[in-house]
Coordinates of C-alpha atoms in Angstrom, one line a residue:
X1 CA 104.9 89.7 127.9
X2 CA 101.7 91.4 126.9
X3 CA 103.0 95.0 127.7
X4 CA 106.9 94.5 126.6
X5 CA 106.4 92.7 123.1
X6 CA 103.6 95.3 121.8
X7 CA 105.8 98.1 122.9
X8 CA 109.1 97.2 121.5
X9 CA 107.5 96.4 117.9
X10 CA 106.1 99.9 118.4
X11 CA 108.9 101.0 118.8
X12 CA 110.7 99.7 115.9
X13 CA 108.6 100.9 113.8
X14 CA 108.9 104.3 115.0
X15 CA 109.0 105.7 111.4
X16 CA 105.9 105.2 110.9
X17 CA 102.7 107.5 112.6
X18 CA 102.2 104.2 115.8
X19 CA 101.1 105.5 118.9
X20 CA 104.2 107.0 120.9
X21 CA 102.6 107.6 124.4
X22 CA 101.4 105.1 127.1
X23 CA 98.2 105.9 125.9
X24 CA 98.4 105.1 122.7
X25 CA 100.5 102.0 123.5
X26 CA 98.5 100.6 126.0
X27 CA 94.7 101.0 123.8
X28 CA 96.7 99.1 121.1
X29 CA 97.1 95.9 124.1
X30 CA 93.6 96.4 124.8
X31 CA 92.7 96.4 121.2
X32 CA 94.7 92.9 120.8
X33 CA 93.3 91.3 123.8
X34 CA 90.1 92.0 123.2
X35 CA 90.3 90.4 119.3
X36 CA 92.3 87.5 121.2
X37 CA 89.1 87.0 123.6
X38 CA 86.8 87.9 120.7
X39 CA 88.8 84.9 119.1
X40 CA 88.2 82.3 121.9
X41 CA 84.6 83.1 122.5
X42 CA 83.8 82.7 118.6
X43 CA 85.7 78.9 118.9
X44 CA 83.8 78.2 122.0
X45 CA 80.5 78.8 120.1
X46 CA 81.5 77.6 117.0
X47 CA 78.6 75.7 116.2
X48 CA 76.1 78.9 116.1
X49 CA 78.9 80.7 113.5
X50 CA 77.9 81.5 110.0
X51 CA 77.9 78.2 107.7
X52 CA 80.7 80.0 105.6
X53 CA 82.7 80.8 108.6
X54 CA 82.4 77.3 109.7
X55 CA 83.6 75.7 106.8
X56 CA 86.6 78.3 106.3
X57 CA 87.4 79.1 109.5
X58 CA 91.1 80.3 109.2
X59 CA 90.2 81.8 105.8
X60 CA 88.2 83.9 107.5
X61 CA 90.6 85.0 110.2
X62 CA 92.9 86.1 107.3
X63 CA 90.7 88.0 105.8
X64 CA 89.5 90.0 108.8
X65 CA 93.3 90.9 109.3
X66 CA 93.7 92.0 105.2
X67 CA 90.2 93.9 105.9
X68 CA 92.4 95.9 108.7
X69 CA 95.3 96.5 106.1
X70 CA 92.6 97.8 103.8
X71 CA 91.1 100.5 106.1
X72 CA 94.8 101.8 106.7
X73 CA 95.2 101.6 103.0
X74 CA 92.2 104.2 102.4
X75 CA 92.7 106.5 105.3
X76 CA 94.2 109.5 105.7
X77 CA 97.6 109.3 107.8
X78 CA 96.1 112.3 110.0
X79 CA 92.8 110.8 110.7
X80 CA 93.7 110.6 114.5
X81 CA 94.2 108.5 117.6
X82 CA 92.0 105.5 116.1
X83 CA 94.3 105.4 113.0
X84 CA 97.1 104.8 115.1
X85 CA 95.6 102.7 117.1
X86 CA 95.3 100.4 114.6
X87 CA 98.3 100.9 112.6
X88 CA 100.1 99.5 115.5
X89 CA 97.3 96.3 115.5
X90 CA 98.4 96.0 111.9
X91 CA 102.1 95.7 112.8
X92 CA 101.8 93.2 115.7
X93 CA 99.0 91.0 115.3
X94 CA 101.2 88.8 112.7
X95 CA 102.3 87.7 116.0
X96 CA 99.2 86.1 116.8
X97 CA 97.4 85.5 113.6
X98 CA 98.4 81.9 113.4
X99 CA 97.9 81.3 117.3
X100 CA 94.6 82.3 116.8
X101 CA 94.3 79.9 113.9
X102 CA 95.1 77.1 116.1
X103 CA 92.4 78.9 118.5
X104 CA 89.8 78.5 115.7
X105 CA 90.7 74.9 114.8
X106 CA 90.3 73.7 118.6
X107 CA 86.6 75.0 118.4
X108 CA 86.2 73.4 114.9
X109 CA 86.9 70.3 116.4
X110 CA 85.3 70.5 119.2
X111 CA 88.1 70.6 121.4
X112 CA 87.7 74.2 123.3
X113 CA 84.7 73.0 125.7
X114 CA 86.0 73.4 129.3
X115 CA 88.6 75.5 128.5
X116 CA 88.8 79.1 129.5
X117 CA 90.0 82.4 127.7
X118 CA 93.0 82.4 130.7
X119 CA 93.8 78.7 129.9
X120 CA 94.4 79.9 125.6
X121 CA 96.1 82.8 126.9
X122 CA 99.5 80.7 127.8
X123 CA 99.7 79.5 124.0
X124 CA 97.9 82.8 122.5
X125 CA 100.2 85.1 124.2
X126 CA 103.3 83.3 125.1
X127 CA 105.4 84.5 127.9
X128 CA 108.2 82.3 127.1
X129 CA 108.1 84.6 123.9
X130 CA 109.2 83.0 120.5
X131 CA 108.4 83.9 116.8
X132 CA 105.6 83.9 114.9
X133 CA 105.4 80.2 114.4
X134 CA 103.3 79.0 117.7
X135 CA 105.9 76.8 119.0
X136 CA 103.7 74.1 121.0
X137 CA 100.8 74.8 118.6
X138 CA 97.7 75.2 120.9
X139 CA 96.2 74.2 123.9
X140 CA 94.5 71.4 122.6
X141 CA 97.9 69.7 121.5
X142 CA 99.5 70.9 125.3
X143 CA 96.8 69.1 126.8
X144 CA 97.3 65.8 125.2
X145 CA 101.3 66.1 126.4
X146 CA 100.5 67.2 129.9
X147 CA 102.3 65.7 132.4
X148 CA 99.0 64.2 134.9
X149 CA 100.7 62.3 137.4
X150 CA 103.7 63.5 139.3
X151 CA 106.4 60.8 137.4
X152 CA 105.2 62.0 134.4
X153 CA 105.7 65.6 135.2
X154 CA 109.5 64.5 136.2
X155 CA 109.9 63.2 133.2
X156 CA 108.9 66.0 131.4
X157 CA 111.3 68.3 133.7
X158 CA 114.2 66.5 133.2
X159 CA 113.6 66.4 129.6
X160 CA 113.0 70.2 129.9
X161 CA 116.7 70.5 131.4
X162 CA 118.5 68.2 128.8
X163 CA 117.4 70.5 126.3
X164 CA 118.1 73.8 128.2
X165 CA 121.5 72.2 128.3
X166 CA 121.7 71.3 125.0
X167 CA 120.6 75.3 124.3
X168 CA 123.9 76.1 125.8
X169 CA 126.0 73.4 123.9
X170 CA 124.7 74.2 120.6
X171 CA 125.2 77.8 121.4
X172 CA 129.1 76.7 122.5
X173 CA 129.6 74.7 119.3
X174 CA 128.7 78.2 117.3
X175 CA 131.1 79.8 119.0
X176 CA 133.6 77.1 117.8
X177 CA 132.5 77.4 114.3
X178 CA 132.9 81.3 114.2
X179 CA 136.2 80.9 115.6
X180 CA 137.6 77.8 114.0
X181 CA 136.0 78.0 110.2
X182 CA 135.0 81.4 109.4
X183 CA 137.0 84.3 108.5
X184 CA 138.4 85.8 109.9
X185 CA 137.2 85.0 113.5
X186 CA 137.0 86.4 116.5
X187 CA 138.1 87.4 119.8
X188 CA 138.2 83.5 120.3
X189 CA 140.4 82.9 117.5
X190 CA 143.1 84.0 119.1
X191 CA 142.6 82.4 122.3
X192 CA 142.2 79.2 120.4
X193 CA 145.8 79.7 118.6
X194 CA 145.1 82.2 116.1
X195 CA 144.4 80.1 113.8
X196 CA 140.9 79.5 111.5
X197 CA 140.4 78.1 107.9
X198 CA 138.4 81.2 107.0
X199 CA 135.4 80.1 105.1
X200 CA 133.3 82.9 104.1
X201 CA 129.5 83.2 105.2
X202 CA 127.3 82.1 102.5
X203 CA 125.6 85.5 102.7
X204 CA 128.8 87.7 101.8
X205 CA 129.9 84.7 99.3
X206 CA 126.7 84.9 97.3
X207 CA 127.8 88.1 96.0
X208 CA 130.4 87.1 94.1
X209 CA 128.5 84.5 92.4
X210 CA 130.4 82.6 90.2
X211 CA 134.2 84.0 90.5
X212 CA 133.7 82.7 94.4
X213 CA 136.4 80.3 94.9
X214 CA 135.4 76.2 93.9
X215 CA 136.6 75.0 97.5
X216 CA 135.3 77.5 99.9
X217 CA 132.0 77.8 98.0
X218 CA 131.5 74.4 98.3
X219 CA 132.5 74.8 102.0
X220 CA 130.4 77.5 102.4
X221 CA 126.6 75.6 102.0
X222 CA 127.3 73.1 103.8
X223 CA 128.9 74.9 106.8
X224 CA 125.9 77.5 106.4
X225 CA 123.4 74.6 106.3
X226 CA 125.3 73.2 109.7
X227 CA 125.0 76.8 111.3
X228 CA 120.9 76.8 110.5
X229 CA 120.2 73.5 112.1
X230 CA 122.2 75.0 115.1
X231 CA 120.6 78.1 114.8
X232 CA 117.2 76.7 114.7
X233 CA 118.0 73.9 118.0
X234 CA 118.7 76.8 120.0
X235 CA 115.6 78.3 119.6
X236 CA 113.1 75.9 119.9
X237 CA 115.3 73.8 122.4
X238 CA 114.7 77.3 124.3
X239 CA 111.4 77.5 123.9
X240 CA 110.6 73.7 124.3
X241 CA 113.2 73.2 126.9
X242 CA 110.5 76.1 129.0
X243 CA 107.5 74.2 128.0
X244 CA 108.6 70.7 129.4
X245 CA 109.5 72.4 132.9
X246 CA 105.8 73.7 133.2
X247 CA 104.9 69.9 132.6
X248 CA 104.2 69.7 128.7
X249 CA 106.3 67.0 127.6
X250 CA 105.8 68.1 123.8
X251 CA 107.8 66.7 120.9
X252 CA 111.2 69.0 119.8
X253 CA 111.2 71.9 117.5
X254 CA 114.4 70.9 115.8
X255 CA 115.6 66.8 116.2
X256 CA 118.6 65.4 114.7
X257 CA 117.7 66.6 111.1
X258 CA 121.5 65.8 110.3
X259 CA 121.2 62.5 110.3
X260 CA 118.0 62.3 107.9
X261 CA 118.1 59.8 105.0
X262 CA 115.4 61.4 103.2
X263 CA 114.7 65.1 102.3
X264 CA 111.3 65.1 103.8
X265 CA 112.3 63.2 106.8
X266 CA 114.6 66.7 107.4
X267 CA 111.6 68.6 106.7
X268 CA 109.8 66.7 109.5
X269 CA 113.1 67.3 112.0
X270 CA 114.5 70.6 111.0
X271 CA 111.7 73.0 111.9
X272 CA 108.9 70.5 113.4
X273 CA 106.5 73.3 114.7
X274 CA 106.8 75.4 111.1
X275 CA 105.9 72.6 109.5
X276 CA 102.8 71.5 111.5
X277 CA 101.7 74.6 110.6
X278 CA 101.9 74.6 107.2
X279 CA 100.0 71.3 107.3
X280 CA 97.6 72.0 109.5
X281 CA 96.6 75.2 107.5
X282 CA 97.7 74.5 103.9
X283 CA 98.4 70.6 103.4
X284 CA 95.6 69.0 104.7
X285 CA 92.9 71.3 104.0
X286 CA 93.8 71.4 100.2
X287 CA 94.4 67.6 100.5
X288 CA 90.7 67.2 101.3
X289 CA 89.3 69.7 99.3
X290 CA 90.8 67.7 96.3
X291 CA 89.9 64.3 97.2
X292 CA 86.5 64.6 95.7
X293 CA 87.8 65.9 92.0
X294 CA 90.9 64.2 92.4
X295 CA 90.3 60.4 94.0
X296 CA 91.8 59.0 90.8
X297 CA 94.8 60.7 90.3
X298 CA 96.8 60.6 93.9
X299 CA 100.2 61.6 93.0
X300 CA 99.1 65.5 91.4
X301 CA 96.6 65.1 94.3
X302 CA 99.4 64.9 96.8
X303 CA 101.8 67.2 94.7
X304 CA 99.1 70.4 94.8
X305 CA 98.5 69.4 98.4
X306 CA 102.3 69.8 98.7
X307 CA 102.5 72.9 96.7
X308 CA 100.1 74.3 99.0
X309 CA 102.1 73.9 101.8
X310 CA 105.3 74.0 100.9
X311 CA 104.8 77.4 98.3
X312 CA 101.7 78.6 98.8
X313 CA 101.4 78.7 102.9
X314 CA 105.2 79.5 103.2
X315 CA 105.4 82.5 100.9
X316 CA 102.1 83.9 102.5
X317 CA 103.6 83.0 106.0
X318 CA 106.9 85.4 105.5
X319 CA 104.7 88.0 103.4
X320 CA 103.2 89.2 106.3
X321 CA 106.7 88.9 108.5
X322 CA 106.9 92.4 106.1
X323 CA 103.6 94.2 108.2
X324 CA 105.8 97.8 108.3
X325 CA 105.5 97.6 104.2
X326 CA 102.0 96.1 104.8
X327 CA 100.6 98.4 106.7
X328 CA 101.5 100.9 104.1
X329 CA 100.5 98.6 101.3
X330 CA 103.2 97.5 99.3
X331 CA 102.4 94.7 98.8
X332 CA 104.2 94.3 95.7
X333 CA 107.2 95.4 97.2
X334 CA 106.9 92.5 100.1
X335 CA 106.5 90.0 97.6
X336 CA 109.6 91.3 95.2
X337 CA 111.2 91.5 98.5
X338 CA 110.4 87.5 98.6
X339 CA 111.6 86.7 95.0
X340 CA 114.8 84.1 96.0
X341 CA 112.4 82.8 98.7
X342 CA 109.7 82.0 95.9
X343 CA 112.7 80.0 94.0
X344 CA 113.5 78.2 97.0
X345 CA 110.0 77.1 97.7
X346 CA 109.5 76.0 94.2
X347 CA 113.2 73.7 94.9
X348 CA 111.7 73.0 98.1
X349 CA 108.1 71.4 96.8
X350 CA 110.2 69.1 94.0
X351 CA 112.3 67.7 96.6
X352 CA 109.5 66.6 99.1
X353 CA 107.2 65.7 96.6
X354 CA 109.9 63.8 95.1
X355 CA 110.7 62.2 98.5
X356 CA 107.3 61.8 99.5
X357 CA 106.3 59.7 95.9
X358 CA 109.5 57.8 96.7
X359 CA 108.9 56.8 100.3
X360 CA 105.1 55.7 99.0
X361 CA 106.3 53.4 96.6
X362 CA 108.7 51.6 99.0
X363 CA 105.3 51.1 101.1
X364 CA 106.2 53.3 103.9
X365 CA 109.5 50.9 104.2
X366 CA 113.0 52.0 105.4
X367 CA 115.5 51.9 102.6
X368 CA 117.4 48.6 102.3
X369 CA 121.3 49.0 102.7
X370 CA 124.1 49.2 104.8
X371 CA 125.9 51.6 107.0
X372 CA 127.9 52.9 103.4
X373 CA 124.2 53.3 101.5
X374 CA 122.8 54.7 104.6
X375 CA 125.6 57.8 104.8
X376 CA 125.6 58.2 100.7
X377 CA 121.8 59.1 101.3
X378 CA 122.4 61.4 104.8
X379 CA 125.6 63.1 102.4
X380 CA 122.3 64.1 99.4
X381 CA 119.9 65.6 102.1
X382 CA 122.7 67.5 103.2
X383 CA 123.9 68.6 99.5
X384 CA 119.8 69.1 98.5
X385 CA 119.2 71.4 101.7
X386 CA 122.9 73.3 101.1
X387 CA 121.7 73.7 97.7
X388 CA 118.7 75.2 97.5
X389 CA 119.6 77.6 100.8
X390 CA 122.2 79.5 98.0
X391 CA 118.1 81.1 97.8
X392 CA 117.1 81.3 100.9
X393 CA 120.2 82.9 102.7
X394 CA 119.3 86.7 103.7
X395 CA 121.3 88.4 102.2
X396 CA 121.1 91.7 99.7
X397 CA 122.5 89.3 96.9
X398 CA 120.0 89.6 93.7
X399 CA 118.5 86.6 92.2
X400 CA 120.6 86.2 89.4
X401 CA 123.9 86.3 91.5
X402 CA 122.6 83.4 93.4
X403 CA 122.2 81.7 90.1
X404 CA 125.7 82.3 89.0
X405 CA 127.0 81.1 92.6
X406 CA 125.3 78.5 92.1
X407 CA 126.3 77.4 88.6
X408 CA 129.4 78.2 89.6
X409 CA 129.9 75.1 92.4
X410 CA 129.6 73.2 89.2
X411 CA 132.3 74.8 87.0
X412 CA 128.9 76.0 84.4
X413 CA 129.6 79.8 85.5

């Protein structure tokens, strides 16, 4: 994993002046391990760190990775090997900025002491792969999952399996959806009778914007919400599915968000490990930073804190999934690139804040009703989420097509 994953984002960036040789490829590995150990050793003697690298740990991570971008920035393309060299640092450590963070927080908590650089190295540079998200966060949260006695690690095995099957099922059930919904289908279409009800895919129906047909639009989000959640399982049950058969019985990346009653309680199930991260490095610092200037006024204490999180740390976390323009610096051109994103974010901090202000009022309480009130509020998170994906969806659709699709479902196109 630490030779193939450097080498292949190498490669697709061959455009741009990365080291092509095994030389170059392989000082760019010893480059990244050696900031990786640089990392661990500054968490394992965190306590003699600068005071303003103590309190801002992460902060200061970020910036060391911007300071990179800005030496690329102001030198010459043909100013040699080293340039290179860390051009292709620039392109990959996105990979393992947030690992790191995780890295930094252990030793802010005290949490690193008897660990070794080898023992950070399983969640620092995973070789069950994954994206930049750390799926498992870090070693300090494996640890408190670890299977210690050998019933426990059974457990934990088994539990690995069931997901490694449901991987596969998941997978099967996409197959069935391509074949039986969308148009026009595929090869098992017509193994299946021929036959499919040929709703488009949300990214191709977006361009159309509001002449898209009422009944297939409609169709559309919600099928394309479906195939995210789907999407999403496989992945982390993948990943997950790994982690529980080396003995780390950690929660799910992805748990029956479908059956939600609340739009953050999807936020909690639908991508679990993205949204520990934005809490962990967004939510809860900004939540304590204001609870001195804010102690009286709680609810635009916990809507910044949410803003954080929710705007803020996911528009900066996707910003830097765009290193090739990064590492050229445009910047600007990243963050234009992230306009429908922005818009989705914004949709996206209403609706948990919204959700959030609610739960807190009901004391934390489930919702009172029956099995009719219970599936009236699982039908709204689904029509919320299908919603606000019309901005969210990749696809080369511009902002204000999305906006006419979208009026459109309501007959206001």
């Amino acid at each position: 994993m630490g030779f193939r994953r450097p080498l292949k984002d190498l490669a697709q960036a061959s455009e741009l002046p990365v080291p092509t040789d095994g030389l170059g490829g392989a000082l760019v590995i010893v480059v990244l391990f050696a900031f990786l150990w640089f990392c661990y050793k500054a968490a394992a003697s965190f306590a003699a760190l600068p005071a303003a690298v103590r309190r801002h740990p992460i902060l200061t991570l970020h910036l060391l990775y911007w300071g990179v971008l800005a030496i690329l920035w102001n030198s010459s393309p043909a100013a040699g090997l080293w340039r290179s060299v860390l051009l292709g640092v620039g392109i990959i450590f996105p990979f393992l900025i947030w690992r790191c963070g995780y890295v930094l927080l252990a030793g802010q908590h005290g949490r690193i002491q008897g660990t070794t650089f080898l023992d950070h190295l399983l969640t620092l540079w995973p070789v069950y792969g994954g994206s930049n998200t750390p799926y498992g966060k870090g070693l300090a949260y494996l640890s408190r999952c670890e299977a210690k006695t050998p019933e426990e690690l059974a457990r934990s095995q088994l539990a690995g399996l069931k997901l490694l099957f449901l991987c596969l099922l998941w997978r099967l059930l996409q197959d069935l959806m391509e074949a039986l919904l969308y148009g026009p289908g595929d090869w098992l279409t017509g193994r299946l009778g021929g036959r499919t009800v040929g709703v488009p895919r949300l990214r191709e129906l977006v361009y159309e914007g509001g002449q898209a047909p009422l009944l297939m639009a409609w169709a559309s989000i919600y099928c394309e919400m479906v195939w995210q959640v789907l999407e999403h399982a496989i992945a982390g049950h993948r990943i997950i599915g790994i982690l529980r058969l080396f003995g780390f019985n950690v929660f799910r990346n992805t748990y029956k968000p479908l059956l939600a009653e609340s739009i953050v309680e999807f936020w909690n199930r639908y991508y679990y490990y993205f949204k520990e991260l934005l809490v962990n490095f967004f939510f809860m610092p900004t939540f304590a930073q204001l609870g001195g200037v804010l102690r009286k006024r709680p609810q635009l204490r916990l809507f910044l804190a949410v803003f954080a999180a929710a705007f803020v740390g996911n528009v900066y976390y996707h910003l830097l999934q765009y290193e090739t323009r990064l590492v050229l610096g445009d910047v600007f051109g990243a963050l234009y690139q992230l306009r429908c994103r922005m818009f989705y974010c914004l949709l996206l901090v209403l609706g948990i804040y919204l959700s959030m202000a609610r739960a807190q009022r009901r004391g934390g309480q489930a919702a009172a009703g029956g099995p009719a009130r219970r599936l009236l509020r699982i039908a709204g998170v689904w029509t919320f989420f299908s919603l606000i994906f019309i901005w969210n969806v990749r696809s080369g659709a511009s902002f204000l097509a999305r906006v006419d699709f979208f009026l459109g479902l309501f007959g206001l196109s």
